[in-house]
XYZ file of C-alpha atoms in Angstrom:
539
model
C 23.335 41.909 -34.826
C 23.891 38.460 -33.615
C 25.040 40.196 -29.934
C 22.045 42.290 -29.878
C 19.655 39.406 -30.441
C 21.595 37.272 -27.735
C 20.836 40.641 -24.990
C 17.207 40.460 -26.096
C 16.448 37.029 -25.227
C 18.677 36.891 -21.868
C 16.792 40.247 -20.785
C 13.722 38.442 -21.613
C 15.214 34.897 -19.781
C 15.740 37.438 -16.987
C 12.035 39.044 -17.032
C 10.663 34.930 -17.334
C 11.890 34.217 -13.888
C 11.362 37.243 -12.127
C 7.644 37.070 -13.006
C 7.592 33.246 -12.208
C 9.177 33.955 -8.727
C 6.891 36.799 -8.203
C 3.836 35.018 -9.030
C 4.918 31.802 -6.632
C 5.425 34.073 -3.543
C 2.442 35.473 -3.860
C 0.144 32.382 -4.632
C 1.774 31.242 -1.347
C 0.806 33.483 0.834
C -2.900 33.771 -1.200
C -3.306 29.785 -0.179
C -2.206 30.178 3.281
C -4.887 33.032 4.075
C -7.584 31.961 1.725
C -8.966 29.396 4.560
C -9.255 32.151 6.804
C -11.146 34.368 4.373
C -14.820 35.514 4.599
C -16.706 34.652 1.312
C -16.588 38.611 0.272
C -12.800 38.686 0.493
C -12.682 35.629 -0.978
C -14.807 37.011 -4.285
C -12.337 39.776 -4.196
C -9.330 37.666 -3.743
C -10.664 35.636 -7.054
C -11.135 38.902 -8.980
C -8.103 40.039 -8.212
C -6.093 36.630 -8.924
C -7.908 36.550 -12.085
C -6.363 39.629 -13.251
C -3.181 38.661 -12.340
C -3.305 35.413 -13.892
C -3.879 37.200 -17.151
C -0.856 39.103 -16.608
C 1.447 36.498 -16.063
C -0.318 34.722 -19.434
C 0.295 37.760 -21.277
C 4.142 38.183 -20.507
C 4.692 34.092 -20.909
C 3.241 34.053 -24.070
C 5.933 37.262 -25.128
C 8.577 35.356 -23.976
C 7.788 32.158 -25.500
C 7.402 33.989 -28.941
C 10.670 35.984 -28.612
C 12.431 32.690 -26.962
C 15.223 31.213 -26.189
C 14.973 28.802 -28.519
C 17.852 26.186 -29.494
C 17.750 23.750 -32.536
C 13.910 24.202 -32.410
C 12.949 23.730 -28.658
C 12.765 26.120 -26.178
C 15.603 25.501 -24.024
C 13.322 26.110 -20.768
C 10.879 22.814 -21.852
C 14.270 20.734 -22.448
C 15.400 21.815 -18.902
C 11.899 20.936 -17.607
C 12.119 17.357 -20.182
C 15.358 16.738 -18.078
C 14.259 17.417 -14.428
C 11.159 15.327 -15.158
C 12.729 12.432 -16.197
C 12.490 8.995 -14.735
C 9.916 10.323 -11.913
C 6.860 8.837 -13.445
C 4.845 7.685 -10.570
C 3.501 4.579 -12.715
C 5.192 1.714 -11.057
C 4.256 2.129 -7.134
C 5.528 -1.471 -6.950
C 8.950 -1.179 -7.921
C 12.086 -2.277 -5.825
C 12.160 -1.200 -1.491
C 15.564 0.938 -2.125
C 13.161 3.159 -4.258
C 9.916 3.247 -2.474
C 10.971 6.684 -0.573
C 10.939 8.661 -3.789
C 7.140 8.621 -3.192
C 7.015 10.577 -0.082
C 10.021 12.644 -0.996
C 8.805 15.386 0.287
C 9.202 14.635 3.706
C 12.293 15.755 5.672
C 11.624 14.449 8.965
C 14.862 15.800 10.152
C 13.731 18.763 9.500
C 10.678 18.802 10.476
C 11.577 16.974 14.253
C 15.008 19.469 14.540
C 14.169 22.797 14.303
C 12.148 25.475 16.209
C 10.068 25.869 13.357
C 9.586 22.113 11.843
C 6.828 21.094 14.864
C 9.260 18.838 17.033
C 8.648 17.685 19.978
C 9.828 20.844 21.995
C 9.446 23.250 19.435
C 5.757 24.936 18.633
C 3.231 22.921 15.439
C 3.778 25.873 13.453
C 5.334 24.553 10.410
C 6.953 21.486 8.408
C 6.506 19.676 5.403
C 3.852 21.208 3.377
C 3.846 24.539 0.917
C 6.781 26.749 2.355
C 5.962 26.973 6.178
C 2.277 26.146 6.275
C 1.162 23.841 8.980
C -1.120 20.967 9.095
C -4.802 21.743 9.758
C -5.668 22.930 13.244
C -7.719 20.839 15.563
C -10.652 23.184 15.162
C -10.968 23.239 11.261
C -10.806 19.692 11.192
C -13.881 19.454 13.446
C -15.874 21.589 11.571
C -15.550 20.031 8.189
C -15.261 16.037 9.510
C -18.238 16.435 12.374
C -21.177 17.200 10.332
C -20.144 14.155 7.770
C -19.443 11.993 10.702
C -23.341 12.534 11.747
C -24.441 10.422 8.650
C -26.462 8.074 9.233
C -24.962 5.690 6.663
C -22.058 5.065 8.917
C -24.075 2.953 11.452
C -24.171 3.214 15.586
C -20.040 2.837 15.744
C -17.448 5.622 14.223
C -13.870 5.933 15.682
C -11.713 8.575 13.991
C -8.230 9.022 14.277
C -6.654 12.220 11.864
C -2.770 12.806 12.581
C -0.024 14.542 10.783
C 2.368 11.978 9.068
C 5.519 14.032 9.106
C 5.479 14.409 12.846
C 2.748 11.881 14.301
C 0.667 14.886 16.482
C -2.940 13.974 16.939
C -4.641 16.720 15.048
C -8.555 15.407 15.410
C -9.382 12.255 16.759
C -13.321 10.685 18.008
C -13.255 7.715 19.831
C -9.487 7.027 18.355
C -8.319 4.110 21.195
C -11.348 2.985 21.060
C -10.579 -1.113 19.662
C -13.224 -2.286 16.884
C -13.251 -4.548 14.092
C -11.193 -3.536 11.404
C -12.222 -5.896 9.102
C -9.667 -5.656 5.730
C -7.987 -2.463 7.396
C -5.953 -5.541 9.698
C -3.888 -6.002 6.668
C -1.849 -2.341 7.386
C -1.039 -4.048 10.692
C -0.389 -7.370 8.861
C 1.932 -5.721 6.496
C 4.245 -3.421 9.296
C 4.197 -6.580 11.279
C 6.127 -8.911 8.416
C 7.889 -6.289 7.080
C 9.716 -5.591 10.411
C 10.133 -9.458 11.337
C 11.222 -10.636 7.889
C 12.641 -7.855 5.819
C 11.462 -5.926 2.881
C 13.898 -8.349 0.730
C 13.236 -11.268 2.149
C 11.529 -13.803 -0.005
C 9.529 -17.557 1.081
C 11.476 -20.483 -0.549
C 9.290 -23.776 -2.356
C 11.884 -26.791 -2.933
C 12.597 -30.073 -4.258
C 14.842 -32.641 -1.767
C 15.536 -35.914 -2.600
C 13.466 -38.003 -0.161
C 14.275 -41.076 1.706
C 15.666 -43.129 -1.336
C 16.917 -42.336 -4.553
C 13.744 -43.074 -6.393
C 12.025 -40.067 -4.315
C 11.570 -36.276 -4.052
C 9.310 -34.488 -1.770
C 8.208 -31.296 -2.798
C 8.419 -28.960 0.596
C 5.907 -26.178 0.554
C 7.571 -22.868 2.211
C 4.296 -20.786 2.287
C 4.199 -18.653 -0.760
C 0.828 -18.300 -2.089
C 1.934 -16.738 -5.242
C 3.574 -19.310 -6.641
C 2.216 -19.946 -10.143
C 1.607 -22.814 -12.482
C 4.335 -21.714 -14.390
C 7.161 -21.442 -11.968
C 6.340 -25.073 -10.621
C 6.653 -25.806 -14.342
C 9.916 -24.507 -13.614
C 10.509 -26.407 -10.165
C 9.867 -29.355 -12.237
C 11.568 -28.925 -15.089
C 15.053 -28.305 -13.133
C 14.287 -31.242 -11.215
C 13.692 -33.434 -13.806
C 17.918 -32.137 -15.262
C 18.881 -33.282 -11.622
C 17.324 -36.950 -12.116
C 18.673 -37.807 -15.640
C 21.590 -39.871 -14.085
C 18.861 -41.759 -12.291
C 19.081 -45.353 -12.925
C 15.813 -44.997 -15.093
C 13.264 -46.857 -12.532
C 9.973 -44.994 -11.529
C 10.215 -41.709 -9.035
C 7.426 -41.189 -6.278
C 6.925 -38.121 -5.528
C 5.984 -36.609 -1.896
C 5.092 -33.160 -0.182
C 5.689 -31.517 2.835
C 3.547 -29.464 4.818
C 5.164 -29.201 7.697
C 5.672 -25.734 7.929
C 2.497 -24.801 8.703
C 0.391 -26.096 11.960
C -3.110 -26.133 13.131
C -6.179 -25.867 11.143
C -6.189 -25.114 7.581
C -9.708 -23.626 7.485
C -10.646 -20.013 8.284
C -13.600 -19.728 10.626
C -16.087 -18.528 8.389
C -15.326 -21.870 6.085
C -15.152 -22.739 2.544
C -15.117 -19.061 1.401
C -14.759 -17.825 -2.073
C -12.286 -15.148 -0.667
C -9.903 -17.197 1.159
C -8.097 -20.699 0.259
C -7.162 -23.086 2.876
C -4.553 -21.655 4.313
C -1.820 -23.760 3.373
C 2.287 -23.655 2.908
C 1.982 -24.987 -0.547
C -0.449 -24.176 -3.183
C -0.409 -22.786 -6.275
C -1.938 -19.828 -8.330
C -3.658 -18.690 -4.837
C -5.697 -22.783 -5.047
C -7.579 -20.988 -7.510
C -9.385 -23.603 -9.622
C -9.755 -22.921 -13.401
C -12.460 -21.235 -14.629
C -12.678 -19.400 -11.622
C -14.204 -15.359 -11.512
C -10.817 -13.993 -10.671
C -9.353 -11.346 -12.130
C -6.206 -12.650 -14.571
C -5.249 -15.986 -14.188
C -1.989 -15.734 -12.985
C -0.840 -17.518 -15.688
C 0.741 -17.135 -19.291
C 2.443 -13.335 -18.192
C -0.829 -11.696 -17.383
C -1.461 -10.281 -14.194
C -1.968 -11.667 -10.923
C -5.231 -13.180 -10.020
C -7.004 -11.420 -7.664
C -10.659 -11.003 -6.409
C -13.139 -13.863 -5.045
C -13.195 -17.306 -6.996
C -13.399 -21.042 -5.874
C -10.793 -22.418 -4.110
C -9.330 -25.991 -3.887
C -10.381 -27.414 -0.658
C -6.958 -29.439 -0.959
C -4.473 -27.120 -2.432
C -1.146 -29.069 -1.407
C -2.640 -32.602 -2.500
C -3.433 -30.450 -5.658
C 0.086 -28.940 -6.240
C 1.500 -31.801 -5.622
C -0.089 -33.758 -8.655
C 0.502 -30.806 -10.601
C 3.909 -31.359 -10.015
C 4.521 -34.450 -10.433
C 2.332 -34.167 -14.054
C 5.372 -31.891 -14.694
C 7.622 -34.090 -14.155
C 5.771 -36.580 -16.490
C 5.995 -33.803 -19.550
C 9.744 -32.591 -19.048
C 10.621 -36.759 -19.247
C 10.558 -38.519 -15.744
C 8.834 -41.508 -15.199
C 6.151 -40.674 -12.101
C 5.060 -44.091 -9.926
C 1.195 -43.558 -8.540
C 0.115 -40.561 -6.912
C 1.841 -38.115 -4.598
C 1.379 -38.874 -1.004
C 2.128 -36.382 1.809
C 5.019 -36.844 4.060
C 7.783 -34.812 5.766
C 11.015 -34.332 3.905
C 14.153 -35.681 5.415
C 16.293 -33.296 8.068
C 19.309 -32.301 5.286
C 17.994 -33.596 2.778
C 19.838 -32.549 -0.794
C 18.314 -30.019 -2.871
C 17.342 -30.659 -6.204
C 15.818 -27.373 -7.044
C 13.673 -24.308 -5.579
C 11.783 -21.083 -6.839
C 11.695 -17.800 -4.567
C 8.765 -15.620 -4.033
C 8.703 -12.173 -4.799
C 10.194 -10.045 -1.793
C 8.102 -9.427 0.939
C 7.715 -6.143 -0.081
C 6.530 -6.341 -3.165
C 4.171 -9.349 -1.590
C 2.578 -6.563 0.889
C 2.001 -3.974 -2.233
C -0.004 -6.608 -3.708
C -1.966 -7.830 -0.369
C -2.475 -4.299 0.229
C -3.741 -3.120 -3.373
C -5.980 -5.790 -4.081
C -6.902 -6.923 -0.379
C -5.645 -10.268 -1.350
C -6.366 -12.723 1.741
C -4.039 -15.146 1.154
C -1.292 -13.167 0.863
C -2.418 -11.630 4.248
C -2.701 -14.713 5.992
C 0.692 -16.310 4.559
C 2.250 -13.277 5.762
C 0.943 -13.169 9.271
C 2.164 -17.375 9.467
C 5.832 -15.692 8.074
C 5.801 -13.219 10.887
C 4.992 -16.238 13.440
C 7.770 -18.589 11.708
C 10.172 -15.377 12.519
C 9.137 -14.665 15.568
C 9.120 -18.445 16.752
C 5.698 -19.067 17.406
C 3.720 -21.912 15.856
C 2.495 -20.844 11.999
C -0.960 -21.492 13.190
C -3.958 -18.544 13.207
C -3.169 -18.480 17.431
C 0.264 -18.276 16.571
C 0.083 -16.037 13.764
C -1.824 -13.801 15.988
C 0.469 -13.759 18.828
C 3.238 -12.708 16.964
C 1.863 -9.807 14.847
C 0.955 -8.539 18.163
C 4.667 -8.766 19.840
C 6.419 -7.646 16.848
C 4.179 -4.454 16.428
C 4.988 -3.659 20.225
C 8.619 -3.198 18.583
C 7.454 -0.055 16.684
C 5.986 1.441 20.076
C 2.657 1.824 18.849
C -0.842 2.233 20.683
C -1.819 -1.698 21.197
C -4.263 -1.313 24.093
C -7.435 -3.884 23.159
C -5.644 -4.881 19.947
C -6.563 -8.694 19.028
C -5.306 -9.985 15.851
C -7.457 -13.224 15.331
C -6.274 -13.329 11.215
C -3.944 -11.749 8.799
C -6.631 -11.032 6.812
C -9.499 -9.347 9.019
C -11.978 -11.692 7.915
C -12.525 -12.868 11.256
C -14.978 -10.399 13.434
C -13.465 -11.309 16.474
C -10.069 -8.910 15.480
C -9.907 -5.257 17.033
C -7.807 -3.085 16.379
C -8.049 1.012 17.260
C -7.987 3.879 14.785
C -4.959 5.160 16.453
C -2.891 1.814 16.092
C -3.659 2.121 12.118
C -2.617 6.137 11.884
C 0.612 4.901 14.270
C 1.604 2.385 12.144
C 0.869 4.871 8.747
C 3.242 7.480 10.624
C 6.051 4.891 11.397
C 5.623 3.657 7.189
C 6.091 7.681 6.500
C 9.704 7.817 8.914
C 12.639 7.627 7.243
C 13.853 6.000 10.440
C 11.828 2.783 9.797
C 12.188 2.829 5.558
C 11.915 -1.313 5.572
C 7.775 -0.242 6.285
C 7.859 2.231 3.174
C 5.554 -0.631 1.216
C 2.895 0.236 3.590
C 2.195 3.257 1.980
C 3.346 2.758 -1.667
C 1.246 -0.308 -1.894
C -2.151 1.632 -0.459
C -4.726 1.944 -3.469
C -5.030 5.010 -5.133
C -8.364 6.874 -4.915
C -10.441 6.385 -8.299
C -7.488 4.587 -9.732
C -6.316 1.616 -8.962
C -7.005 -1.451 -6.012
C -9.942 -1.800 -4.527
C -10.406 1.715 -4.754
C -10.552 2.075 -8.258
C -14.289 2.189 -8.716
C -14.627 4.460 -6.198
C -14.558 8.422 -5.831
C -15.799 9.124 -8.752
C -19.000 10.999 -7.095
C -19.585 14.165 -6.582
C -18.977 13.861 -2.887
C -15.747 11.715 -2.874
C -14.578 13.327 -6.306
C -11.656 16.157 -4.969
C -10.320 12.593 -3.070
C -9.438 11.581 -6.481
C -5.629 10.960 -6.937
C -4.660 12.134 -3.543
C -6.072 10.011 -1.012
C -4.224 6.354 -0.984
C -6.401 3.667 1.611
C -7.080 0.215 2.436
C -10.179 -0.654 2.509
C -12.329 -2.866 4.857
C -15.917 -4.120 4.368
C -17.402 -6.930 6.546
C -21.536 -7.005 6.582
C -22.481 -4.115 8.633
C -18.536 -3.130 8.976
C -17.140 -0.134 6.832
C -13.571 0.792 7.758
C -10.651 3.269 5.589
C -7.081 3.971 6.509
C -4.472 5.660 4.862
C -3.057 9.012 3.693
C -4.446 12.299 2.175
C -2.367 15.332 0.556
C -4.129 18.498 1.866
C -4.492 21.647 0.064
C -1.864 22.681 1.645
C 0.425 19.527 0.569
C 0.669 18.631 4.039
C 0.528 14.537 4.284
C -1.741 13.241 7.134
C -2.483 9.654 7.973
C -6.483 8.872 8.849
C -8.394 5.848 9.763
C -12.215 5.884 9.730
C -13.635 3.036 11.692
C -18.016 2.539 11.293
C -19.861 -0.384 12.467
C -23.231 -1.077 12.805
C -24.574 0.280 8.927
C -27.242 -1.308 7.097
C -26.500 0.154 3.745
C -23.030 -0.730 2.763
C -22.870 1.579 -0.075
C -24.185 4.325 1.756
C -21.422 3.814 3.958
C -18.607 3.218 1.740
C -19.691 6.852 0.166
C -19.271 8.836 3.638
C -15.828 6.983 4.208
C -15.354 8.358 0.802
C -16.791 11.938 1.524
C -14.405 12.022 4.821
C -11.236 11.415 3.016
C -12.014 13.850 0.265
C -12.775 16.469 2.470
C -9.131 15.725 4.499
C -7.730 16.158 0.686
C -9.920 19.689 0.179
C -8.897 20.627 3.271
C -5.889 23.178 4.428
C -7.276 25.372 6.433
C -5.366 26.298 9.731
C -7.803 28.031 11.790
C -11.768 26.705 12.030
C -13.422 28.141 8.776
C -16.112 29.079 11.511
C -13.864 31.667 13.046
C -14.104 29.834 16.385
């Protein structure tokens, strides 16, 4: 009886798959025609699915009820329980080894190597995607991105650049090496740029030296923006361990600025959205009481967002430091005074940043401008320029030249793109998003992983929620860029078709800034709706 039962449900096992495997071919080639389709064989073609569907319903639900079932669990959902595990897609922000889990489906290799994978010398027929279908053709793109590109909303200016991320081929581009102000979309440039000077592990140093005499520290600012009330808390508190052989007179304490040169102050001036850019501050120079998200303090998350800034942030960490110093027991003489820490000087104690790629994830996510600019003064300290705006500039543009991308009228004037005199081209943004996506350059992977998510998180969480940008939900991941009269998008889209492509959307010129925002939004959800390989027009 027992050996009967067992031949039922393997026979049914059996039947399961068969069905499954059936049902998958055939949904494939369904989605690869049903671009192509006229709307009649497109009612049929739903008709006809329907049917089928009901089918397939019909002989799932017989197998679940017959089983296999072991200690009261189907043994196909504990197979599926086990393949699932440990791929949530929660924490985007997680270590660099583990970033290319998120594009997984990519095999460049693949895709470059064979006849059929759209290299170089072989014919765009096929690649990453749903088994063998290519990215969109030139012509369908046109017909669905023109007419939304005609909006008025998107002022005098639009430069388009669409390409395919697995092998970089232009598939639709409008004015795409054409340079214009990128405004917050500078950051994806910012971002490649430090990643490939500094490292995706490397991480900016604050320290404590003993100064010129025993009865003085200087605290040396490195440039990390992030650094929090509570880690210089920390910075003090190990110093203070260091000290308790000191004699017991009075310590003076100093800082160092040195690492940073020319002027402090962004050209649009005291801004909300940007602190004086500075190689020491702390919690961002954001003052208490600020409008912020988080605090940065106390475990909760990062500040982020505009608030008022410090207009001395190094004077300020500094006395914050050396109140420290006061609680964890060390007797502070008058107030800290700025000066440059001796050459060798002993270390008494330091605090390390976050790695650079996890610094980018957050610059990139929350548009945070003085991550941006710290990072673009980190690429010039690499590169061996002066870590001035000039310098900054000069070296996020030699660095990028590395990654042999389209630099032709490229300026770089900021880290942050708050400064209108920046241009950059929609084709240098989709370049860099295609060099992010290669396996071959994986120290850029934070490019991508650290993009907002559409209706979800970032600066993009309050957005696609209309009816137009809605089907963008989930699967298109941007930055974002808004200056007055200056509405830019870049990132990457998952077609229909699961193909990945890279876009940038560059408008200038709008007088309605939600107006525009919404027909960035309506262009990337229509990349995301989008799969179709010949124009839907029949042309």
């Amino acid at each position: 009886m027992r050996d009967t039962a067992s031949g039922v449900r393997h026979t049914a096992i059996r039947a399961y798959r068969k069905v499954r495997a059936r049902a998958r071919r055939h949904g494939r080639r369904i989605r690869q025609h049903w671009r192509t389709a006229t709307p009649q064989q497109r009612q049929t073609a739903g008709v006809t699915a329907g049917a089928a569907a009901l089918g397939l319903v019909l002989a799932v639900t017989a197998v679940a009820t017959s089983g296999p079932w072991d200690s009261g669990q189907r043994t196909a959902e504990r197979s599926r329980a086990a393949a699932r595990e440990g791929r949530s897609g929660g924490n985007h922000t997680g270590d660099a080894p583990r970033a290319p889990r998120v594009l997984a489906a990519l095999d460049m290799e693949a895709v470059r190597g064979g006849a059929a994978g759209g290299g170089r010398d072989a014919k765009p027929s096929h690649g990453p995607g749903a088994a063998g279908v290519p990215p969109p053709s030139e012509a369908a793109l046109a017909d669905i991105l023109e007419p939304l590109l005609k909006d008025g909303d998107l002022g005098k200016h639009r430069g388009v650049s669409v390409v395919d991320a697995a092998t970089g081929r232009k598939l639709y581009g409008s004015k795409p090496r054409t340079a214009a102000t990128p405004a917050s979309t500078v950051k994806v440039a910012t971002a490649a740029a430090a990643l490939t000077a500094l490292g995706a592990d490397h991480r900016i140093t604050t320290r404590v030296v003993r100064g010129k005499g025993e009865d003085e520290v200087v605290l040396v600012g490195g440039g990390d923006p992030t650094l929090s009330s509570g880690a210089l808390d920390g910075l003090a508190r190990d110093t203070a361990r260091k000290l308790r052989g000191h004699d017991g007179g009075k310590i003076s304490v100093r800082y160092d600025t040195s690492r940073y040169s020319g002027p402090l102050r962004h050209s649009i001036g005291t801004n909300d959205n940007l602190a004086p850019v500075s190689p020491l501050m702390v919690d961002e120079a954001r003052l208490k009481g600020g409008s912020g998200s988080g605090d940065g303090q106390d475990g909760d998350a990062p500040a982020h967002g505009p608030a008022p800034r410090s207009t001395d942030p190094a004077e300020d960490a500094a006395e914050a430091f050396a109140d420290a110093l006061g609680e964890h027991g060390v007797d502070v003489d008058n107030e800290p005074k700025e000066a440059k820490a001796p050459g060798k000087a002993k270390e008494l104690a330091a605090h390390r940043s976050a790695p650079v790629s996890a610094l980018v994830e957050r610059m990139l996510t929350y548009s945070d401008n003085d991550i941006a600019e710290a990072l673009a003064r980190q690429t010039a300290l690499a590169a061996g320029e002066p870590a001035s705006f000039k310098g900054a500039g000069k070296a996020v543009r030699r660095t990028l030249g590395k990654l042999d991308v389209p630099l032709k009228g490229a300026r770089f004037a900021d880290g942050s793109g708050l400064d209108r005199d920046g241009k950059v081209s929609p084709a240098l943004l989709t370049s860099l998003l295609v060099r992010a996506a290669d396996p071959g350059h994986a120290a850029l992977r934070p490019v991508l992983t650290g993009m907002p998510v559409a209706h979800f998180t970032g600066t993009l969480d309050s957005r696609y929620g209309s009816d137009k940008g809605k089907q963008g939900a989930g699967l298109v991941r941007a930055k974002t860029g808004t200056l007055t009269g200056v509405h830019t998008l870049a990132g990457t889209v998952v077609d229909a078709d699961g193909r990945l492509l890279a876009f940038a959307f560059m408008a200038s010129g709008s007088t309605d800034g939600k107006g525009a925002q919404g027909s960035l939004d309506s262009l990337a959800a229509a990349l995301a709706n989008c799969g179709c390989r010949e124009s839907p027009s029949g042309s």
